Amino acid sequence: QVQLVESGGGLVQAGGSLRLSCVASGSIFTINVMGWYRQAPGKQRELVATLTSGGSTSYTIPVRGRFTISRDNAKNTVYLQMDSLKPEDTAVYYCNVILTSKLSGPRSYWGQGTQVTVSS
C-alpha cells in the first residue's frame, strides 16, 4: 500500500509564493519519478514539473523560471516552490509519483490534490 499526502495549497495574491509538499509512504522500494500536475476548472490535467531519480528536471513552459521542483530522498518528499504566481496558475495541483513498491513493479500513484488560488 502506497499513499501520497499533499499539503501547502491556499489562497495567495498575484506575485506571491507558495510551496507544495507531497510525502510518499508505504511499502516503497525505490522512487523513479516525482512530479506535479494541475487541473484548472474546465480544463484537462496538465503536467507542471517532473524530477527523476537522477536529478533531471522538466517544466511546462508557462512556469519556467517561476516554479522549482525538488525532492528530499530521505523523506520520500517532493516539493514545488511556486514564485511570482499569476491568476492563471489557479488550479488543483496533484502530486504524481512513479515508484516500485515492495509488492509490485513500477506504478504511478496520485495524491488527493491541493487547491491553489491566485487572486488578481
mmCIF file of C-alpha atoms in Angstrom, residues 2-84:
data_model
loop_
_atom_site.group_PDB
_atom_site.id
_atom_site.type_symbol
_atom_site.label_atom_id
_atom_site.label_comp_id
_atom_site.label_asym_id
_atom_site.label_seq_id
_atom_site.Cartn_x
_atom_site.Cartn_y
_atom_site.Cartn_z
ATOM 1 C CA VAL A 2 1.365 3.396 -1.044
ATOM 2 C CA GLN A 3 -0.064 6.747 -0.076
ATOM 3 C CA LEU A 4 0.697 10.275 -1.216
ATOM 4 C CA VAL A 5 -0.261 13.159 1.049
ATOM 5 C CA GLU A 6 -0.082 16.707 -0.249
ATOM 6 C CA SER A 7 -0.040 19.980 1.623
ATOM 7 C CA GLY A 8 0.723 23.637 1.103
ATOM 8 C CA GLY A 9 -2.058 24.898 -1.119
ATOM 9 C CA GLY A 10 -4.059 28.001 -0.376
ATOM 10 C CA LEU A 11 -5.047 31.475 -1.428
ATOM 11 C CA VAL A 12 -2.383 33.983 -2.404
ATOM 12 C CA GLN A 13 -2.258 37.292 -4.209
ATOM 13 C CA ALA A 14 -0.686 37.604 -7.623
ATOM 14 C CA GLY A 15 3.067 37.902 -7.301
ATOM 15 C CA GLY A 16 3.114 35.842 -4.137
ATOM 16 C CA SER A 17 4.608 32.447 -3.367
ATOM 17 C CA LEU A 18 3.511 29.056 -2.146
ATOM 18 C CA ARG A 19 5.335 25.804 -1.529
ATOM 19 C CA LEU A 20 3.598 22.499 -2.070
ATOM 20 C CA SER A 21 4.772 19.300 -0.423
ATOM 21 C CA CYS A 22 3.961 15.673 -1.160
ATOM 22 C CA VAL A 23 5.027 12.819 1.086
ATOM 23 C CA ALA A 24 5.029 9.253 -0.174
ATOM 24 C CA SER A 25 4.654 6.498 2.387
ATOM 25 C CA GLY A 26 4.090 2.770 2.477
ATOM 26 C CA SER A 27 5.880 -0.221 1.049
ATOM 27 C CA ILE A 28 8.256 1.769 -1.145
ATOM 28 C CA PHE A 29 11.304 0.120 -2.657
ATOM 29 C CA THR A 30 12.501 2.861 -4.996
ATOM 30 C CA ILE A 31 11.105 6.096 -6.371
ATOM 31 C CA ASN A 32 11.726 6.700 -10.056
ATOM 32 C CA VAL A 33 9.995 9.960 -10.952
ATOM 33 C CA MET A 34 8.215 12.559 -8.849
ATOM 34 C CA GLY A 35 6.121 15.276 -10.374
ATOM 35 C CA TRP A 36 3.318 17.762 -10.163
ATOM 36 C CA TYR A 37 0.278 18.184 -12.381
ATOM 37 C CA ARG A 38 -2.523 20.711 -12.234
ATOM 38 C CA GLN A 39 -6.093 20.936 -13.395
ATOM 39 C CA ALA A 40 -7.936 24.209 -13.768
ATOM 40 C CA PRO A 41 -11.750 24.354 -13.931
ATOM 41 C CA GLY A 42 -12.989 23.196 -17.316
ATOM 42 C CA LYS A 43 -9.519 22.173 -18.480
ATOM 43 C CA GLN A 44 -7.601 18.949 -18.773
ATOM 44 C CA ARG A 45 -4.992 17.962 -16.243
ATOM 45 C CA GLU A 46 -1.571 19.137 -17.377
ATOM 46 C CA LEU A 47 1.973 18.374 -16.414
ATOM 47 C CA VAL A 48 3.689 21.128 -14.427
ATOM 48 C CA ALA A 49 7.089 19.714 -13.482
ATOM 49 C CA THR A 50 8.935 16.435 -13.059
ATOM 50 C CA LEU A 51 12.092 15.326 -11.295
ATOM 51 C CA THR A 52 13.761 11.998 -11.973
ATOM 52 C CA SER A 53 15.787 9.916 -9.560
ATOM 53 C CA GLY A 54 18.866 11.061 -11.467
ATOM 54 C CA GLY A 55 18.076 14.696 -10.798
ATOM 55 C CA SER A 56 16.788 15.719 -14.212
ATOM 56 C CA THR A 57 14.008 18.278 -14.176
ATOM 57 C CA SER A 58 11.469 19.421 -16.709
ATOM 58 C CA TYR A 59 8.892 22.188 -16.587
ATOM 59 C CA THR A 60 5.958 23.204 -18.675
ATOM 60 C CA ILE A 61 6.751 26.456 -20.473
ATOM 61 C CA PRO A 62 4.308 28.734 -18.573
ATOM 62 C CA VAL A 63 6.011 28.031 -15.231
ATOM 63 C CA ARG A 64 9.672 28.028 -16.261
ATOM 64 C CA GLY A 65 11.678 30.483 -14.251
ATOM 65 C CA ARG A 66 8.939 30.778 -11.611
ATOM 66 C CA PHE A 67 8.466 27.247 -10.245
ATOM 67 C CA THR A 68 11.125 24.932 -8.832
ATOM 68 C CA ILE A 69 10.708 21.231 -8.167
ATOM 69 C CA SER A 70 12.917 19.499 -5.628
ATOM 70 C CA ARG A 71 12.935 16.366 -3.514
ATOM 71 C CA ASP A 72 14.178 15.044 -0.206
ATOM 72 C CA ASN A 73 15.028 11.408 -0.814
ATOM 73 C CA ALA A 74 15.405 10.608 2.859
ATOM 74 C CA LYS A 75 11.846 11.752 3.477
ATOM 75 C CA ASN A 76 10.331 10.489 0.196
ATOM 76 C CA THR A 77 9.067 14.013 -0.291
ATOM 77 C CA VAL A 78 8.752 16.187 -3.367
ATOM 78 C CA TYR A 79 8.292 19.944 -3.237
ATOM 79 C CA LEU A 80 7.054 22.548 -5.673
ATOM 80 C CA GLN A 81 8.189 26.074 -4.897
ATOM 81 C CA MET A 82 5.933 28.473 -6.752
ATOM 82 C CA ASP A 83 7.034 32.091 -7.031
ATOM 83 C CA SER A 84 5.643 35.060 -8.930
#
